PDB file of C-alpha atoms in Angstrom:
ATOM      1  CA  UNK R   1     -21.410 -50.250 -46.917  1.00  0.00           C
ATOM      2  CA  UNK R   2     -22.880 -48.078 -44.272  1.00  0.00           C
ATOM      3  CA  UNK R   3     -24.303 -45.328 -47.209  1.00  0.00           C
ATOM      4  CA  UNK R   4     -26.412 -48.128 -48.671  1.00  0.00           C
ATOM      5  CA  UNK R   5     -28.091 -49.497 -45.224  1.00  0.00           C
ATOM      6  CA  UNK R   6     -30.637 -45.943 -45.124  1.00  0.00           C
ATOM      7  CA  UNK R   7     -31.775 -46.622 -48.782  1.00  0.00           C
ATOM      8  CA  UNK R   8     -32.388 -50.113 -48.317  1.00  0.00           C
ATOM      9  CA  UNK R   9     -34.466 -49.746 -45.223  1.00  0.00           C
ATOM     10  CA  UNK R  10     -36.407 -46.574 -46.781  1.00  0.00           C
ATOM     11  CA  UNK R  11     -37.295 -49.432 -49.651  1.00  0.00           C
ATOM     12  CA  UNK R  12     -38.101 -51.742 -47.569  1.00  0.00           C
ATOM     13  CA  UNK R  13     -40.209 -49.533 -45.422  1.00  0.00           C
ATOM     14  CA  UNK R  14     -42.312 -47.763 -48.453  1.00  0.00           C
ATOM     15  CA  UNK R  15     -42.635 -51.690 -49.359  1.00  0.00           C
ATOM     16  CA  UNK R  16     -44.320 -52.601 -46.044  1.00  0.00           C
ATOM     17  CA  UNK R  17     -46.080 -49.416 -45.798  1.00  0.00           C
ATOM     18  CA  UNK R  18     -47.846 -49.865 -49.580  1.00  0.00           C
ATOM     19  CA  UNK R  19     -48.399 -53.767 -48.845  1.00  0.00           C
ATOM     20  CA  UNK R  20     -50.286 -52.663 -45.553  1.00  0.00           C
ATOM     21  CA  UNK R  21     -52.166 -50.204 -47.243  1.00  0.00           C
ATOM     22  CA  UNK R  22     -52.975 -52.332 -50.229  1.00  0.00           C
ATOM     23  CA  UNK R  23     -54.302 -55.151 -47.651  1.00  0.00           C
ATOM     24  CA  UNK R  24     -56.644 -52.841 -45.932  1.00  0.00           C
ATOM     25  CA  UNK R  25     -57.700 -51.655 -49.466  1.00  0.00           C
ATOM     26  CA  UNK R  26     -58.643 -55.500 -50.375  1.00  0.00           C
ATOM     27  CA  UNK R  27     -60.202 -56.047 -47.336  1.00  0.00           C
ATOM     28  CA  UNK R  28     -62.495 -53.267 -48.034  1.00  0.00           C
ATOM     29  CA  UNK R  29     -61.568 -50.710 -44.736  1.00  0.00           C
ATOM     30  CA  UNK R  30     -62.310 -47.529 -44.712  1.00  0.00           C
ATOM     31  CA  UNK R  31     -59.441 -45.092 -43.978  1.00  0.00           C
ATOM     32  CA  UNK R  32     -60.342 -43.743 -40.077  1.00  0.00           C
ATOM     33  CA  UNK R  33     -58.258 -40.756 -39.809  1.00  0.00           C
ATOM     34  CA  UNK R  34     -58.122 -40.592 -37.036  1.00  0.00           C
ATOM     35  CA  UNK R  35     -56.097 -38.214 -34.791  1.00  0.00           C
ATOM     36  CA  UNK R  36     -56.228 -39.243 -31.008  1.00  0.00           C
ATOM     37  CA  UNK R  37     -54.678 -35.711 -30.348  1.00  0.00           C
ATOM     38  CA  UNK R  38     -57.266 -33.674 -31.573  1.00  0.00           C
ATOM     39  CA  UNK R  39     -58.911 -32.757 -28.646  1.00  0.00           C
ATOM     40  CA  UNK R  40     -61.953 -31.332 -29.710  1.00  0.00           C
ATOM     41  CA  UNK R  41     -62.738 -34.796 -31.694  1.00  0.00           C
ATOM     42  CA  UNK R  42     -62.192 -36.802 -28.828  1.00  0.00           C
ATOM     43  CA  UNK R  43     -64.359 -34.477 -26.513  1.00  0.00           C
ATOM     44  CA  UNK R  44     -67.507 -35.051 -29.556  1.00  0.00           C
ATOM     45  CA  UNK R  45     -66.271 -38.771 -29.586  1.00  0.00           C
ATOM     46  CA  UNK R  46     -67.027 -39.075 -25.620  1.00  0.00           C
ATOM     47  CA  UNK R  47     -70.441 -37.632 -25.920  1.00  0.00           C
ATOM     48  CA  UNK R  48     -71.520 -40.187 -29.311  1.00  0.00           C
ATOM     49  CA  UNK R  49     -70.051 -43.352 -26.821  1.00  0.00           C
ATOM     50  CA  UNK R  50     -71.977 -42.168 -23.356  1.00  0.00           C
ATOM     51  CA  UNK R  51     -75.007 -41.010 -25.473  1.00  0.00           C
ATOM     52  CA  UNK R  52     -75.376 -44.088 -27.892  1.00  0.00           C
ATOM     53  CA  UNK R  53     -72.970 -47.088 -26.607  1.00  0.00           C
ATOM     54  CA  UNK R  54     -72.579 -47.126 -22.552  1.00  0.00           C
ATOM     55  CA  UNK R  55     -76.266 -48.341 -22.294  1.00  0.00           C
ATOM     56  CA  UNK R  56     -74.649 -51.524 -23.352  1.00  0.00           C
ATOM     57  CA  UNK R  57     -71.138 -51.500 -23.499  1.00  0.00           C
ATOM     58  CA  UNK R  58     -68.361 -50.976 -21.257  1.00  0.00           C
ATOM     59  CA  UNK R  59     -65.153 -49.424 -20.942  1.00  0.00           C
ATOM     60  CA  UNK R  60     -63.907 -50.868 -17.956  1.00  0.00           C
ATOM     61  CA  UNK R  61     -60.628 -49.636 -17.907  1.00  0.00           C
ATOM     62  CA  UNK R  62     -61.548 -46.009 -17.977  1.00  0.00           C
ATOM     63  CA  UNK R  63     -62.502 -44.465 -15.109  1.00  0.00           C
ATOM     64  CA  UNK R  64     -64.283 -40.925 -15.797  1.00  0.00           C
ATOM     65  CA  UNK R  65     -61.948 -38.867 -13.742  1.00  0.00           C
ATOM     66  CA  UNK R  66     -59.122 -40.208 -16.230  1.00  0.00           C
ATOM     67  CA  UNK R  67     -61.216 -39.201 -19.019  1.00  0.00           C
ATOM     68  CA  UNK R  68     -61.726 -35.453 -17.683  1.00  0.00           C
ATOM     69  CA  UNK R  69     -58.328 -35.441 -17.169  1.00  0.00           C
ATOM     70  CA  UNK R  70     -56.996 -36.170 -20.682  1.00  0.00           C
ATOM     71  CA  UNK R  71     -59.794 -34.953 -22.502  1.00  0.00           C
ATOM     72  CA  UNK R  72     -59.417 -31.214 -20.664  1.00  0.00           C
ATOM     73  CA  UNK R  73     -62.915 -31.607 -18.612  1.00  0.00           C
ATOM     74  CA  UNK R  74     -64.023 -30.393 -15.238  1.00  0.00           C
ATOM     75  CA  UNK R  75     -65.462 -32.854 -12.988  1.00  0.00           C
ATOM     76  CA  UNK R  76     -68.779 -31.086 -13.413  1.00  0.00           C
ATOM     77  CA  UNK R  77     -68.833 -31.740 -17.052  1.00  0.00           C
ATOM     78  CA  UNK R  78     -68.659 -35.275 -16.518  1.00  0.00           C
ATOM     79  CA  UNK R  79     -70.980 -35.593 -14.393  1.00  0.00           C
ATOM     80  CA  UNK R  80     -73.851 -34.245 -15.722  1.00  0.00           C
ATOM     81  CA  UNK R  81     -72.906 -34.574 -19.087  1.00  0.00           C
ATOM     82  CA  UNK R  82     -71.032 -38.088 -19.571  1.00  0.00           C
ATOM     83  CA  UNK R  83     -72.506 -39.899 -16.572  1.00  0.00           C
ATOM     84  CA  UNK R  84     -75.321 -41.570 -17.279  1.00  0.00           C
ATOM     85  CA  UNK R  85     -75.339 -44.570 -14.544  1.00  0.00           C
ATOM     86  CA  UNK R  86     -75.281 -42.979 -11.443  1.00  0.00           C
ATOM     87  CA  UNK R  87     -71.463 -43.926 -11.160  1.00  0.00           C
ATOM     88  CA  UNK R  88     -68.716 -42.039  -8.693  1.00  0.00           C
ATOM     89  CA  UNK R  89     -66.571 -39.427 -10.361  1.00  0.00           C
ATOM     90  CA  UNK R  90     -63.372 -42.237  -9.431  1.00  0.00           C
ATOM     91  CA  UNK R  91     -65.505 -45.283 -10.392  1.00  0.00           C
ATOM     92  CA  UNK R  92     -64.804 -47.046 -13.970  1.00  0.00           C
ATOM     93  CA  UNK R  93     -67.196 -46.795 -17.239  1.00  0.00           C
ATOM     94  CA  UNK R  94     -69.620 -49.767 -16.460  1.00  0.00           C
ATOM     95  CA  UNK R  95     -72.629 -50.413 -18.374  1.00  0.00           C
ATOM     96  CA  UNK R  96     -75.753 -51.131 -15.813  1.00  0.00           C
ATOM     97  CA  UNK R  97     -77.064 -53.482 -18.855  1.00  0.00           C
ATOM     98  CA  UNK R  98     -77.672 -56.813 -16.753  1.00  0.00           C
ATOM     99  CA  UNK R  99     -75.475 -59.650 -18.670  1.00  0.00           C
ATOM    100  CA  UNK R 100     -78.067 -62.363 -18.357  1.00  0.00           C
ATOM    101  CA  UNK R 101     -80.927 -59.877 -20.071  1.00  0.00           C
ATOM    102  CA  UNK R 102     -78.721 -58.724 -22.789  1.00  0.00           C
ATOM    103  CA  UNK R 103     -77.604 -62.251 -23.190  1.00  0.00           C
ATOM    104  CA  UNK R 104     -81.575 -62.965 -23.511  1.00  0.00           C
ATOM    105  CA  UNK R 105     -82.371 -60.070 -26.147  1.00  0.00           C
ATOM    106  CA  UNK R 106     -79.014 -59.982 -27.745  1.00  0.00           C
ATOM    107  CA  UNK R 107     -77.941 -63.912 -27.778  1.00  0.00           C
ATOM    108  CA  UNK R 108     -74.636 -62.613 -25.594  1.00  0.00           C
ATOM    109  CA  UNK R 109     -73.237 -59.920 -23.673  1.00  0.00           C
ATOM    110  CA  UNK R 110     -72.311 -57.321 -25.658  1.00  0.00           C
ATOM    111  CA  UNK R 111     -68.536 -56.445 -25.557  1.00  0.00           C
ATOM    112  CA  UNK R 112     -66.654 -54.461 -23.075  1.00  0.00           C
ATOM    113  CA  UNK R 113     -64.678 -51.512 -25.752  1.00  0.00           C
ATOM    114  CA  UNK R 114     -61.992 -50.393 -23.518  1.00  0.00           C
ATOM    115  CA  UNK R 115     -59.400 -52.802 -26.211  1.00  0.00           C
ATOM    116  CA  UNK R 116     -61.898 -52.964 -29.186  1.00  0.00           C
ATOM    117  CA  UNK R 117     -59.322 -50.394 -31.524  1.00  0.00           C
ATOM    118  CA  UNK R 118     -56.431 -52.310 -30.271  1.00  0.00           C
ATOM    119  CA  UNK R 119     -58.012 -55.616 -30.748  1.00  0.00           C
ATOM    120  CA  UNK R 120     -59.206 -55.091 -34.393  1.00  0.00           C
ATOM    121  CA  UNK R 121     -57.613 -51.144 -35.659  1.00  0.00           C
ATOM    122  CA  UNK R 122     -59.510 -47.539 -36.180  1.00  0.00           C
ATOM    123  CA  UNK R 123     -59.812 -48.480 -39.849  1.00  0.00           C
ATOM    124  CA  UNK R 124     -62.454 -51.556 -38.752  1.00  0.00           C
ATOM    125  CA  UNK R 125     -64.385 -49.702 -36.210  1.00  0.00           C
ATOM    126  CA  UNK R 126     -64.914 -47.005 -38.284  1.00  0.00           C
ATOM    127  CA  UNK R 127     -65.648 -49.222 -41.316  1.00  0.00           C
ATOM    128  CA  UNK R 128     -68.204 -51.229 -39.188  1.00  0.00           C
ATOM    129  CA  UNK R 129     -70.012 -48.003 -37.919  1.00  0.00           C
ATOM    130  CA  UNK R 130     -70.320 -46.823 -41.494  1.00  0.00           C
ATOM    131  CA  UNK R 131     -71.844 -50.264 -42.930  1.00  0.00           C
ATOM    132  CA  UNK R 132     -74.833 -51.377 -41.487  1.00  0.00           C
ATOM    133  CA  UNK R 133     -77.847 -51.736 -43.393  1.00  0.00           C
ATOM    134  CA  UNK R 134     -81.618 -53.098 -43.082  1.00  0.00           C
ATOM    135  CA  UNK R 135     -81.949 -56.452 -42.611  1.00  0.00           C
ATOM    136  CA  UNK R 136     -85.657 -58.056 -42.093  1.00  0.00           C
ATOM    137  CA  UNK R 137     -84.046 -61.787 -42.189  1.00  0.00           C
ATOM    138  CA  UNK R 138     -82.453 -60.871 -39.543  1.00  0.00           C
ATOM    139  CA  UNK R 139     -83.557 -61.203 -35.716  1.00  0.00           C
ATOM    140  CA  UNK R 140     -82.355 -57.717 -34.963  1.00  0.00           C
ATOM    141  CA  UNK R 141     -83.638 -55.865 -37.837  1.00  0.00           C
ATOM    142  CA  UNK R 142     -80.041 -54.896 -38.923  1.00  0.00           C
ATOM    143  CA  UNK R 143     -77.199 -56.517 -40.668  1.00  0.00           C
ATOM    144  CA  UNK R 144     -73.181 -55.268 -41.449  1.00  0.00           C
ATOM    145  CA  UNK R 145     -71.406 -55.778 -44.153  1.00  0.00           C
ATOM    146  CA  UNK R 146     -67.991 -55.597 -41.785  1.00  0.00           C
ATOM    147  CA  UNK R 147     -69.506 -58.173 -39.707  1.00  0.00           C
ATOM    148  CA  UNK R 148     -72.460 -60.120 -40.789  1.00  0.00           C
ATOM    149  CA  UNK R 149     -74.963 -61.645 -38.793  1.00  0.00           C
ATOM    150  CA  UNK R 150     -73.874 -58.935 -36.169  1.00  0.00           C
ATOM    151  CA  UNK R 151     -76.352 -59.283 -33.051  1.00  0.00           C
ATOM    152  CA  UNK R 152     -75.950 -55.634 -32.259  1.00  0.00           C
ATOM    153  CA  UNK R 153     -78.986 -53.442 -33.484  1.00  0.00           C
ATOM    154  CA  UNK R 154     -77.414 -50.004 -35.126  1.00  0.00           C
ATOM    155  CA  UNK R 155     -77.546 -47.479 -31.921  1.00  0.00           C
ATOM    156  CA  UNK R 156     -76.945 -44.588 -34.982  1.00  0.00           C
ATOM    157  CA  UNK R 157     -79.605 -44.957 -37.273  1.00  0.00           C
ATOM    158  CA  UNK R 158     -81.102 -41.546 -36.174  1.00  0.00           C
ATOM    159  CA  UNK R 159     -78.417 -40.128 -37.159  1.00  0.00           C
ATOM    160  CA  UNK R 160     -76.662 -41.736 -40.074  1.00  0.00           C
ATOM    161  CA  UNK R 161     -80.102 -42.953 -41.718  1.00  0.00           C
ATOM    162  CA  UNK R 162     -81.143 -46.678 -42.964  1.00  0.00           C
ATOM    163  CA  UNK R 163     -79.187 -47.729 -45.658  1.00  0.00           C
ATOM    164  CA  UNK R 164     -80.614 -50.859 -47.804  1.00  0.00           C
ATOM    165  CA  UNK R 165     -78.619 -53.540 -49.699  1.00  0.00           C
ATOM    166  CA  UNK R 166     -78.177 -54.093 -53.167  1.00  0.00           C
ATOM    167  CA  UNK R 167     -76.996 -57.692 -53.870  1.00  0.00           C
ATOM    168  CA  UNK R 168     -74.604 -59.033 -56.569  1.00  0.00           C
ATOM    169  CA  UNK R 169     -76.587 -61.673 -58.954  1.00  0.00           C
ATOM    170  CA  UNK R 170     -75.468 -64.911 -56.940  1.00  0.00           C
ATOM    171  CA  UNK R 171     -74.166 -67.967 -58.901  1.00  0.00           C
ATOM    172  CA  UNK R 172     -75.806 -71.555 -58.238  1.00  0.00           C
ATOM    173  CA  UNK R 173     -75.116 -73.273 -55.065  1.00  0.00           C
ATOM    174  CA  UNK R 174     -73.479 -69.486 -53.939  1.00  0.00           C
ATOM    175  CA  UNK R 175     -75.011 -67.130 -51.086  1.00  0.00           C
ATOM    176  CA  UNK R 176     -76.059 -63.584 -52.276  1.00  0.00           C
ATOM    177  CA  UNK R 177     -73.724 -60.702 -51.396  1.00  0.00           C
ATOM    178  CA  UNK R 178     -74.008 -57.383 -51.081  1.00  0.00           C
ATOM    179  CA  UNK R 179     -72.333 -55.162 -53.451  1.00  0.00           C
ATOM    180  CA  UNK R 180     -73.317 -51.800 -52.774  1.00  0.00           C
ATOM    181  CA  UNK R 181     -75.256 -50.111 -49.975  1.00  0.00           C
ATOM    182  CA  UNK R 182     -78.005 -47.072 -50.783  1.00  0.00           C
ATOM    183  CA  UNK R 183     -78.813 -44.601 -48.113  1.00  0.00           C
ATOM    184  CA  UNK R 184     -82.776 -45.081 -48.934  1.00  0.00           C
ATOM    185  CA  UNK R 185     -83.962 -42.925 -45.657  1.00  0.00           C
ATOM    186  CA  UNK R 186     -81.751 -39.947 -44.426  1.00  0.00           C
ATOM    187  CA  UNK R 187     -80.953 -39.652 -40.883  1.00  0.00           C
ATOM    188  CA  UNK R 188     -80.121 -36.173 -38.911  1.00  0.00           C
ATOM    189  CA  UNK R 189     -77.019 -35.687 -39.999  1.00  0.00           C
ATOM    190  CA  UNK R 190     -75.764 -35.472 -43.445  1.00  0.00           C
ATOM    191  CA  UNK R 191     -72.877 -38.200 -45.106  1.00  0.00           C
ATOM    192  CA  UNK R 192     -70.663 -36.266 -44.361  1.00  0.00           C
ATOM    193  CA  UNK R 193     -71.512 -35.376 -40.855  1.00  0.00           C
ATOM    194  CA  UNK R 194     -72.221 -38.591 -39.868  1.00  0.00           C
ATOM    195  CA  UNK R 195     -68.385 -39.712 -41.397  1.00  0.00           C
ATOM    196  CA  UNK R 196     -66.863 -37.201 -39.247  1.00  0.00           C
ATOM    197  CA  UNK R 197     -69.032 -38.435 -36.058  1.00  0.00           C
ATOM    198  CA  UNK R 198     -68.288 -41.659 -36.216  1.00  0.00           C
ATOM    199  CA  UNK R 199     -64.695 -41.006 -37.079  1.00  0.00           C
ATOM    200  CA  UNK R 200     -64.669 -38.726 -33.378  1.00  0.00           C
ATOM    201  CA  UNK R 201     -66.119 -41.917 -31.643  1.00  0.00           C
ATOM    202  CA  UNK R 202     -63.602 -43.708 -33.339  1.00  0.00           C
ATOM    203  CA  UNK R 203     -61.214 -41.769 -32.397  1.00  0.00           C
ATOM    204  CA  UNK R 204     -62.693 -41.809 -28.879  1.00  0.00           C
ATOM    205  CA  UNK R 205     -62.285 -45.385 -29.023  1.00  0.00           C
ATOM    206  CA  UNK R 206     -58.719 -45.445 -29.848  1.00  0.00           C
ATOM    207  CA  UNK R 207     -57.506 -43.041 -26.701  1.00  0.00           C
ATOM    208  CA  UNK R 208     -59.667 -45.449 -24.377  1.00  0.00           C
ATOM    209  CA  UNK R 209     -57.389 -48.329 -25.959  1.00  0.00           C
ATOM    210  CA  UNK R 210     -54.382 -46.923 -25.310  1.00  0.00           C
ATOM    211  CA  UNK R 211     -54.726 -43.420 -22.925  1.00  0.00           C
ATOM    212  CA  UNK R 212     -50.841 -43.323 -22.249  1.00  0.00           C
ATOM    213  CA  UNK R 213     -50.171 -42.532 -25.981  1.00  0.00           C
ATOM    214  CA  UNK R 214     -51.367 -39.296 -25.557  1.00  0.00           C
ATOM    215  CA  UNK R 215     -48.746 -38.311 -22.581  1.00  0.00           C
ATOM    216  CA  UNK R 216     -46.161 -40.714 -24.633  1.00  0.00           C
ATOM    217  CA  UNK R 217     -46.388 -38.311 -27.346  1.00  0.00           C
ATOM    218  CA  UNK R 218     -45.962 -35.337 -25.419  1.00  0.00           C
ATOM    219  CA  UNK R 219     -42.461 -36.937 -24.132  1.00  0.00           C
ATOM    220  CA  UNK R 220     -41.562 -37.664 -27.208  1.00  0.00           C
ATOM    221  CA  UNK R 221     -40.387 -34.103 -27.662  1.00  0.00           C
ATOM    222  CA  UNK R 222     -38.595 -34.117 -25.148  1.00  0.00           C
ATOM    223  CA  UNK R 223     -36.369 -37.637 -25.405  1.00  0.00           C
ATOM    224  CA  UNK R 224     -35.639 -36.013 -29.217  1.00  0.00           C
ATOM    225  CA  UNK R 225     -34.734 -33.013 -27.941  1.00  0.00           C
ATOM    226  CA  UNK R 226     -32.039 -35.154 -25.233  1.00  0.00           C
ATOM    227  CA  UNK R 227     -31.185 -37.276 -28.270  1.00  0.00           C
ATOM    228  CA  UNK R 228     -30.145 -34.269 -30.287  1.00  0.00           C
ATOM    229  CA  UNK R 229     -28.569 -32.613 -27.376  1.00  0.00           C
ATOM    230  CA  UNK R 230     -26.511 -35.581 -26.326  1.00  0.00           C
ATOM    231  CA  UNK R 231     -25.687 -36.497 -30.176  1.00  0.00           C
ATOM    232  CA  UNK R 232     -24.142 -33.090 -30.244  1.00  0.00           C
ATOM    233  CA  UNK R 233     -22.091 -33.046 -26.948  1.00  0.00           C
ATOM    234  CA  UNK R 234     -21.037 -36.645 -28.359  1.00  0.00           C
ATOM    235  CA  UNK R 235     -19.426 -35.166 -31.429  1.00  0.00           C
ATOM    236  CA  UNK R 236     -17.944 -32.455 -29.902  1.00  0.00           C
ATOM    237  CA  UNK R 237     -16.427 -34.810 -26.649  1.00  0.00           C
ATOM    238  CA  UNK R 238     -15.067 -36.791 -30.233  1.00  0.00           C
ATOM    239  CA  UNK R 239     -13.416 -33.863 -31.617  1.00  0.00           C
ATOM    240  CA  UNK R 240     -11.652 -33.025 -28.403  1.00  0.00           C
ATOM    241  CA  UNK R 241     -10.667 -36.475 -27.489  1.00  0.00           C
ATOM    242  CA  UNK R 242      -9.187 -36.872 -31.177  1.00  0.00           C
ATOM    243  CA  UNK R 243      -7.834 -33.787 -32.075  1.00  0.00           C
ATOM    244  CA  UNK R 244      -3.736 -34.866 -30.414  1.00  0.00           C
ATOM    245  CA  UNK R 245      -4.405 -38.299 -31.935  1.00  0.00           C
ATOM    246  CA  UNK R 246      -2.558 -38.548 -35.745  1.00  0.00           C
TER     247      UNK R 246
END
């Protein structure tokens, strides 16, 4: 019985693993790839989120000597490179965007980020970066196709571009839709560049959600390592317990 039990749960893990995959496919995500210990990425991910995002959004969770720590930064670095607000080197990422203003130009606050990967997955984040497109209707100027009607304008358009809409015929009584969108004005940084930017501020994102998975990891050699170790001075305390028993 016990030879069949790793098969099955292989199966039924490729299963899960296709159906998840095939879900995000239908739901038209865009694979992140992310890789929260890379680094480098993370390091270009902090300066796209304090040079783009913290005039209006938070990470309140964060405090920027955490973030020097983890992402391999002196305090100096931080400081005049990441800090922006006039914050203390212990204090937590806090946009100085007054609530009731941005609730005035924006219709709401916009949202603290410190859980936005946890909240709604890399995949998302990156999709909704990667799919905003002009939008005169709309009281912002900008529209996504990952979350319409969004009330944020697109902090990136310098460097991704303005991509334009092309709708799908629409049936009677149906809204249009957009089928495709066309990169009509190029931005600073080429498709590709501006995929791999936005997939280092995803990435960025993703550590801020969840900072302890980056020391977790690093354990995680080490309880393997004890697990292999113990499994072995199990078997052989076996062996020597057993070998007068007939």
């Amino acid at each position: 019985m016990k030879r069949y039990i790793f098969p099955v749960a292989l199966a039924f893990g490729l299963i899960v693993g296709s159906a998840s995959a095939q879900a995000a496919e239908e739901g038209g995500l865009l694979p992140a790839g992310t890789n929260v210990q890379d680094q480098a990425s993370l390091q270009r991910g902090a300066k796209l989120f304090f040079n783009y995002c913290v005039g209006c959004h938070s990470l309140k969770y964060m405090r920027y000597s955490r973030i020097a720590s983890d992402l391999g930064l002196s305090e100096q670095e931080v400081m005049q490179n990441l800090n922006f607000t006039g914050a203390r080197f212990e204090d937590p990422v806090v946009s100085h965007m007054p609530a009731d203003l941005a609730t005035k130009w924006f219709g709401k606050a916009p949202p603290d980020l410190s859980l936005e990967v946890s909240a709604k997955t890399a995949d998302w984040v990156y999709t909704y970066l990667n799919t905003f497109y002009l939008d005169p209707h709309s009281p912002v100027g900008w529209n996504n196709t990952t979350l319409p009607n969004a009330a944020m304008p697109f902090p990136l358009w310098e460097l991704q571009g303005m991509q334009t809409a092309e709708m799908k015929p629409a049936k009677p009584g149906e809204d249009p839709a957009v089928e495709k969108l066309v990169l009509s004005q190029p931005g600073k940084l080429t498709p590709a560049q501006y995929q791999q930017a936005t997939r280092d501020l995803t990435s960025f994102l993703e550590y801020a959600s969840e900072p302890v998975a980056l020391e977790r990891h690093h354990y995680g050699i080490w309880v393997l390592l004890f697990l292999a170790f113990f499994t072995l001075l199990a078997a052989m305390l076996k062996k020597e317990y057993w070998k007068d028993v007939h």
